[in-house]
XYZ file of C-alpha atoms in Angstrom:
216
model
C -23.720 -7.465 -8.489
C -22.220 -7.453 -11.973
C -18.469 -7.769 -12.285
C -16.310 -5.007 -13.687
C -14.737 -5.214 -17.138
C -11.713 -3.295 -18.426
C -11.115 -3.195 -22.163
C -8.560 -1.340 -24.345
C -7.967 1.650 -22.058
C -5.111 2.960 -19.947
C -4.376 5.954 -17.733
C -1.717 8.422 -18.904
C -0.356 11.777 -17.795
C -1.846 14.766 -19.639
C 0.066 18.045 -19.726
C -1.852 20.694 -17.848
C -4.663 18.320 -16.838
C -3.033 15.763 -14.548
C -4.116 12.372 -15.816
C -6.551 11.114 -18.444
C -7.963 7.907 -19.899
C -6.864 6.770 -23.373
C -7.689 3.929 -25.754
C -4.828 1.563 -26.557
C -6.163 0.334 -29.911
C -8.520 1.446 -32.672
C -12.151 1.317 -31.588
C -15.269 1.468 -33.754
C -18.193 3.583 -32.657
C -20.729 1.758 -30.483
C -19.119 -1.623 -31.220
C -16.713 -2.003 -28.333
C -17.277 -1.705 -24.607
C -14.320 0.273 -23.302
C -14.993 -0.577 -19.687
C -17.816 -1.323 -17.289
C -17.778 -0.814 -13.551
C -20.012 -0.608 -10.502
C -19.646 2.433 -8.237
C -17.057 2.461 -5.486
C -19.718 4.079 -3.293
C -23.091 5.671 -3.969
C -25.899 7.330 -2.059
C -29.280 8.736 -3.014
C -31.479 11.009 -0.933
C -34.823 9.222 -0.622
C -36.833 12.158 0.731
C -36.967 15.909 0.201
C -35.777 16.321 3.776
C -32.642 14.267 3.046
C -32.053 16.079 -0.262
C -32.084 19.461 1.501
C -30.264 18.393 4.666
C -26.802 19.916 4.963
C -24.145 19.048 7.524
C -22.327 22.207 8.572
C -18.948 22.564 10.272
C -17.945 19.112 9.104
C -14.232 18.487 8.595
C -12.990 21.784 9.977
C -15.826 24.031 8.893
C -16.671 22.485 5.522
C -20.207 21.549 4.528
C -21.568 18.433 2.813
C -25.041 17.428 1.721
C -26.649 14.177 2.829
C -25.636 11.921 -0.134
C -22.007 13.090 -0.040
C -21.892 12.598 3.722
C -23.137 9.004 3.308
C -20.478 8.394 0.645
C -17.840 9.792 2.989
C -18.803 7.321 5.707
C -18.907 4.442 3.193
C -15.456 5.287 1.811
C -13.903 5.413 5.272
C -15.494 2.093 6.239
C -14.757 0.245 2.989
C -11.166 1.433 2.689
C -10.430 0.301 6.246
C -11.690 -3.200 5.485
C -10.328 -3.754 1.960
C -6.838 -2.923 0.697
C -7.970 -3.144 -2.941
C -10.740 -0.586 -2.404
C -8.214 1.570 -0.543
C -5.826 1.411 -3.524
C -8.633 2.313 -5.945
C -9.923 5.257 -3.934
C -6.416 6.501 -3.063
C -5.531 6.707 -6.761
C -8.236 9.308 -7.448
C -7.450 13.015 -7.616
C -7.695 14.731 -4.236
C -6.673 18.291 -5.144
C -3.283 18.116 -3.436
C -0.401 17.757 -5.870
C 0.025 15.130 -8.568
C -0.521 11.416 -8.085
C 1.240 8.576 -9.920
C -0.508 6.557 -12.602
C -2.128 3.577 -10.863
C -1.542 0.027 -12.026
C -4.466 -0.930 -14.303
C -4.695 -4.309 -12.586
C -6.402 -2.759 -9.570
C -9.464 -2.027 -11.736
C -10.229 -5.640 -12.614
C -12.339 -7.898 -10.424
C -9.570 -10.444 -9.964
C -6.143 -8.745 -10.126
C -3.196 -11.058 -10.935
C -1.592 -9.821 -7.721
C -2.956 -8.438 -4.485
C -3.103 -4.702 -3.923
C -0.513 -5.060 -1.160
C 1.937 -6.497 -3.697
C 1.385 -3.533 -6.016
C 1.508 -0.746 -3.463
C 2.832 -2.231 -0.255
C 1.074 -1.220 2.935
C -1.216 1.517 1.578
C -1.904 4.069 4.344
C -5.441 4.589 5.537
C -7.394 7.399 3.874
C -8.021 10.357 6.148
C -11.403 12.080 6.427
C -9.948 15.180 4.791
C -8.644 13.267 1.757
C -11.896 11.284 1.435
C -13.824 14.556 1.493
C -11.648 16.017 -1.262
C -11.939 12.865 -3.400
C -15.748 12.913 -3.167
C -16.069 16.608 -4.025
C -13.656 16.396 -6.974
C -14.685 13.043 -8.461
C -18.285 12.150 -7.666
C -21.119 12.281 -10.183
C -24.840 12.749 -9.755
C -25.699 16.410 -9.332
C -22.505 17.384 -7.530
C -22.028 20.322 -9.934
C -25.008 21.960 -8.241
C -24.703 23.410 -4.752
C -26.785 20.626 -3.213
C -27.355 17.260 -4.846
C -29.897 14.499 -4.369
C -27.391 11.784 -5.214
C -23.671 11.147 -5.109
C -21.877 8.370 -6.999
C -18.137 7.748 -6.976
C -16.689 5.631 -9.779
C -13.146 4.496 -10.382
C -11.965 4.563 -13.996
C -14.686 6.993 -15.041
C -13.120 9.538 -12.685
C -10.024 9.653 -14.919
C -11.975 10.845 -17.980
C -11.411 14.556 -18.550
C -14.072 17.089 -19.515
C -14.807 18.262 -23.036
C -17.999 19.821 -24.351
C -17.731 17.377 -27.280
C -17.858 13.847 -25.883
C -16.371 10.836 -27.663
C -17.716 8.217 -25.241
C -21.206 7.487 -24.030
C -21.940 6.324 -20.515
C -24.978 4.125 -20.074
C -26.341 3.257 -16.658
C -27.829 -0.061 -15.626
C -29.667 0.063 -12.292
C -28.570 -2.964 -10.290
C -28.434 -3.813 -6.597
C -24.972 -2.275 -6.082
C -25.899 1.047 -7.703
C -25.854 2.466 -11.218
C -23.521 0.169 -13.135
C -21.679 2.189 -15.800
C -20.963 0.892 -19.303
C -18.731 3.142 -21.406
C -18.818 2.926 -25.216
C -17.293 5.015 -27.996
C -19.651 7.419 -29.796
C -17.264 7.795 -32.750
C -14.403 5.870 -34.309
C -11.320 6.234 -32.129
C -7.681 5.720 -33.004
C -5.178 4.096 -30.672
C -3.824 6.829 -28.399
C -6.961 9.002 -28.463
C -7.999 10.474 -25.130
C -11.535 9.823 -23.913
C -13.805 12.755 -23.033
C -17.176 13.235 -21.410
C -19.002 16.450 -20.589
C -19.314 17.169 -16.888
C -22.235 19.511 -17.584
C -25.862 18.664 -16.928
C -26.977 22.075 -18.231
C -25.211 24.957 -19.988
C -25.288 26.977 -16.761
C -23.455 24.404 -14.623
C -20.393 25.700 -12.778
C -17.444 23.347 -13.385
C -14.848 25.370 -11.490
C -14.573 22.855 -8.633
C -13.547 20.187 -11.162
C -11.463 22.154 -13.653
C -9.675 24.504 -11.237
C -10.278 23.215 -7.691
C -9.547 25.871 -5.058
C -6.741 25.175 -2.623
C -9.042 25.198 0.400
C -11.503 22.495 -0.676
Protein backbone atom coordinates (compact mmCIF):
# COMPACT_ATOMS: atom_id res chain seq x y z
CA UNK A 1 0.00 0.00 0.00
CA UNK A 2 1.19 3.53 -0.70
CA UNK A 3 2.56 5.54 2.18
CA UNK A 4 0.88 8.67 3.46
CA UNK A 5 2.28 12.14 2.81
CA UNK A 6 1.60 15.33 4.78
CA UNK A 7 2.52 18.64 3.20
CA UNK A 8 1.97 22.28 4.28
CA UNK A 9 -1.20 21.76 6.34
CA UNK A 10 -2.13 21.95 10.00
CA UNK A 11 -5.24 21.56 12.14
CA UNK A 12 -6.57 24.65 13.93
CA UNK A 13 -9.60 25.58 16.01
CA UNK A 14 -12.38 27.32 14.05
CA UNK A 15 -14.91 29.45 15.91
CA UNK A 16 -18.33 27.89 15.64
CA UNK A 17 -17.10 24.88 13.65
CA UNK A 18 -14.79 23.00 16.01
CA UNK A 19 -11.62 22.33 14.07
CA UNK A 20 -10.50 22.79 10.47
CA UNK A 21 -7.54 22.16 8.18
CA UNK A 22 -5.39 25.10 7.03
CA UNK A 23 -2.41 25.62 4.74
CA UNK A 24 0.76 26.89 6.41
CA UNK A 25 2.31 28.49 3.32
CA UNK A 26 1.27 29.89 -0.05
CA UNK A 27 0.17 27.17 -2.45
CA UNK A 28 -0.32 27.40 -6.21
CA UNK A 29 -3.33 25.78 -7.80
CA UNK A 30 -2.80 22.17 -8.86
CA UNK A 31 0.96 22.41 -8.29
CA UNK A 32 1.31 21.18 -4.73
CA UNK A 33 0.02 18.02 -3.09
CA UNK A 34 -1.33 19.13 0.27
CA UNK A 35 -1.54 15.62 1.65
CA UNK A 36 -2.15 12.04 0.58
CA UNK A 37 -3.47 9.25 2.75
CA UNK A 38 -4.96 5.77 2.63
CA UNK A 39 -8.22 5.18 4.50
CA UNK A 40 -8.18 4.28 8.16
CA UNK A 41 -10.91 1.75 7.36
CA UNK A 42 -13.15 1.15 4.36
CA UNK A 43 -15.90 -1.22 3.28
CA UNK A 44 -17.90 -1.67 0.10
CA UNK A 45 -21.10 -3.65 -0.32
CA UNK A 46 -20.40 -6.17 -3.09
CA UNK A 47 -23.99 -7.26 -3.69
CA UNK A 48 -27.42 -5.64 -3.72
CA UNK A 49 -28.30 -7.76 -0.71
CA UNK A 50 -25.37 -6.31 1.26
CA UNK A 51 -26.15 -2.76 0.09
CA UNK A 52 -29.73 -3.04 1.39
CA UNK A 53 -28.96 -5.02 4.54
CA UNK A 54 -29.52 -3.02 7.72
CA UNK A 55 -28.58 -4.03 11.24
CA UNK A 56 -31.29 -2.89 13.65
CA UNK A 57 -31.10 -2.45 17.41
CA UNK A 58 -27.33 -2.18 17.24
CA UNK A 59 -25.64 -0.14 19.96
CA UNK A 60 -28.70 0.49 22.08
CA UNK A 61 -31.32 0.71 19.37
CA UNK A 62 -29.33 2.45 16.64
CA UNK A 63 -29.18 1.17 13.07
CA UNK A 64 -26.24 0.81 10.68
CA UNK A 65 -25.98 -0.39 7.11
CA UNK A 66 -23.62 -3.18 6.07
CA UNK A 67 -20.56 -1.07 5.03
CA UNK A 68 -20.70 1.06 8.19
CA UNK A 69 -21.07 -2.05 10.33
CA UNK A 70 -17.95 -3.56 8.71
CA UNK A 71 -16.05 -0.31 9.36
CA UNK A 72 -17.19 -0.40 12.98
CA UNK A 73 -15.76 -3.88 13.45
CA UNK A 74 -12.52 -2.90 11.68
CA UNK A 75 -12.06 0.21 13.84
CA UNK A 76 -12.55 -1.74 17.06
CA UNK A 77 -10.10 -4.43 15.95
CA UNK A 78 -7.43 -2.09 14.56
CA UNK A 79 -7.50 0.34 17.47
CA UNK A 80 -7.06 -2.51 19.95
CA UNK A 81 -3.95 -3.72 18.13
CA UNK A 82 -2.26 -0.41 17.23
CA UNK A 83 -1.81 2.62 19.49
CA UNK A 84 -1.08 4.88 16.51
CA UNK A 85 -4.34 3.94 14.78
CA UNK A 86 -6.10 4.44 18.12
CA UNK A 87 -4.63 7.96 18.41
CA UNK A 88 -5.67 8.79 14.84
CA UNK A 89 -9.23 7.54 15.19
CA UNK A 90 -9.66 9.01 18.69
CA UNK A 91 -8.77 12.48 17.38
CA UNK A 92 -11.77 12.56 15.03
CA UNK A 93 -14.99 14.34 15.96
CA UNK A 94 -17.43 12.10 17.81
CA UNK A 95 -20.28 14.53 18.51
CA UNK A 96 -19.60 14.80 22.24
CA UNK A 97 -17.93 18.06 23.22
CA UNK A 98 -14.74 19.54 21.80
CA UNK A 99 -11.52 17.62 21.25
CA UNK A 100 -7.97 19.01 21.39
CA UNK A 101 -5.94 19.59 18.25
CA UNK A 102 -3.99 16.39 17.59
CA UNK A 103 -0.24 16.41 17.06
CA UNK A 104 0.39 16.45 13.29
CA UNK A 105 3.10 13.82 13.72
CA UNK A 106 0.50 11.09 14.15
CA UNK A 107 -0.51 11.54 10.49
CA UNK A 108 2.86 10.63 9.00
CA UNK A 109 3.91 7.07 8.26
CA UNK A 110 6.93 7.22 10.54
CA UNK A 111 6.30 9.63 13.45
CA UNK A 112 9.44 10.97 15.19
CA UNK A 113 7.98 9.62 18.43
CA UNK A 114 5.58 6.82 19.25
CA UNK A 115 1.91 7.57 19.82
CA UNK A 116 2.31 6.53 23.45
CA UNK A 117 4.90 9.29 23.91
CA UNK A 118 2.50 11.87 22.47
CA UNK A 119 -0.65 10.83 24.27
CA UNK A 120 0.36 8.43 27.00
CA UNK A 121 -1.79 5.35 27.43
CA UNK A 122 -4.65 6.22 25.06
CA UNK A 123 -7.86 4.53 26.29
CA UNK A 124 -9.57 1.99 24.10
CA UNK A 125 -12.34 3.29 21.84
CA UNK A 126 -15.80 2.17 22.89
CA UNK A 127 -18.38 0.84 20.43
CA UNK A 128 -20.52 3.92 21.03
CA UNK A 129 -17.69 6.34 20.22
CA UNK A 130 -16.63 4.31 17.16
CA UNK A 131 -20.23 4.41 15.94
CA UNK A 132 -20.38 8.19 16.34
CA UNK A 133 -17.02 8.68 14.59
CA UNK A 134 -18.14 6.61 11.59
CA UNK A 135 -21.49 8.39 11.22
CA UNK A 136 -19.97 11.87 11.54
CA UNK A 137 -16.77 11.41 9.53
CA UNK A 138 -17.08 8.68 6.91
CA UNK A 139 -17.39 9.32 3.19
CA UNK A 140 -18.93 7.29 0.41
CA UNK A 141 -22.68 7.76 0.30
CA UNK A 142 -23.14 8.24 4.04
CA UNK A 143 -25.22 11.39 3.39
CA UNK A 144 -27.94 9.11 2.04
CA UNK A 145 -30.01 6.96 4.38
CA UNK A 146 -28.31 3.76 3.24
CA UNK A 147 -24.94 3.64 1.53
CA UNK A 148 -23.15 1.06 -0.58
CA UNK A 149 -19.75 2.06 0.74
CA UNK A 150 -18.17 3.62 3.80
CA UNK A 151 -14.66 5.08 3.94
CA UNK A 152 -13.08 6.72 6.98
CA UNK A 153 -10.07 8.96 6.40
CA UNK A 154 -7.92 10.82 8.87
CA UNK A 155 -6.84 14.32 7.83
CA UNK A 156 -9.60 14.62 5.25
CA UNK A 157 -12.10 14.38 8.11
CA UNK A 158 -10.87 17.75 9.43
CA UNK A 159 -11.81 19.62 6.24
CA UNK A 160 -15.00 21.61 6.76
CA UNK A 161 -17.86 21.91 4.28
CA UNK A 162 -18.35 24.75 1.83
CA UNK A 163 -20.37 24.74 -1.37
CA UNK A 164 -17.34 26.38 -3.03
CA UNK A 165 -14.39 24.01 -2.71
CA UNK A 166 -10.77 25.16 -2.78
CA UNK A 167 -9.23 21.67 -2.81
CA UNK A 168 -9.76 18.71 -5.08
CA UNK A 169 -9.68 15.15 -3.85
CA UNK A 170 -8.54 12.54 -6.32
CA UNK A 171 -8.87 8.84 -5.63
CA UNK A 172 -6.40 6.15 -6.62
CA UNK A 173 -7.77 2.62 -6.26
CA UNK A 174 -5.10 0.54 -4.55
CA UNK A 175 -5.12 -2.63 -2.46
CA UNK A 176 -5.74 -0.79 0.83
CA UNK A 177 -8.73 1.16 -0.50
CA UNK A 178 -9.24 4.47 -2.28
CA UNK A 179 -6.03 6.39 -1.66
CA UNK A 180 -6.81 10.12 -1.42
CA UNK A 181 -4.61 12.83 -2.91
CA UNK A 182 -5.63 16.38 -2.02
CA UNK A 183 -4.58 19.31 -4.23
CA UNK A 184 -5.49 22.99 -4.32
CA UNK A 185 -7.97 24.07 -7.02
CA UNK A 186 -7.00 27.74 -6.66
CA UNK A 187 -4.08 29.76 -5.37
CA UNK A 188 -4.09 29.68 -1.57
CA UNK A 189 -2.43 32.02 0.89
CA UNK A 190 -0.77 30.86 4.09
CA UNK A 191 -3.48 30.64 6.74
CA UNK A 192 -6.34 29.87 4.34
CA UNK A 193 -8.76 27.18 5.49
CA UNK A 194 -9.38 24.23 3.19
CA UNK A 195 -12.93 23.39 2.10
CA UNK A 196 -14.66 20.57 0.28
CA UNK A 197 -18.35 20.10 -0.45
CA UNK A 198 -19.95 17.23 1.43
CA UNK A 199 -22.76 17.12 -1.13
CA UNK A 200 -23.10 14.50 -3.84
CA UNK A 201 -26.29 16.14 -5.14
CA UNK A 202 -28.11 19.40 -4.37
CA UNK A 203 -30.76 17.46 -2.43
CA UNK A 204 -28.35 15.80 0.01
CA UNK A 205 -29.16 16.29 3.69
CA UNK A 206 -26.03 17.45 5.55
CA UNK A 207 -27.65 17.92 8.95
CA UNK A 208 -25.88 14.92 10.51
CA UNK A 209 -22.53 16.55 9.68
CA UNK A 210 -23.24 20.24 10.21
CA UNK A 211 -25.51 20.00 13.27
CA UNK A 212 -25.28 16.43 14.61
CA UNK A 213 -28.17 15.60 16.95
CA UNK A 214 -27.32 14.81 20.55
CA UNK A 215 -28.65 11.26 20.34
CA UNK A 216 -26.53 9.98 17.44
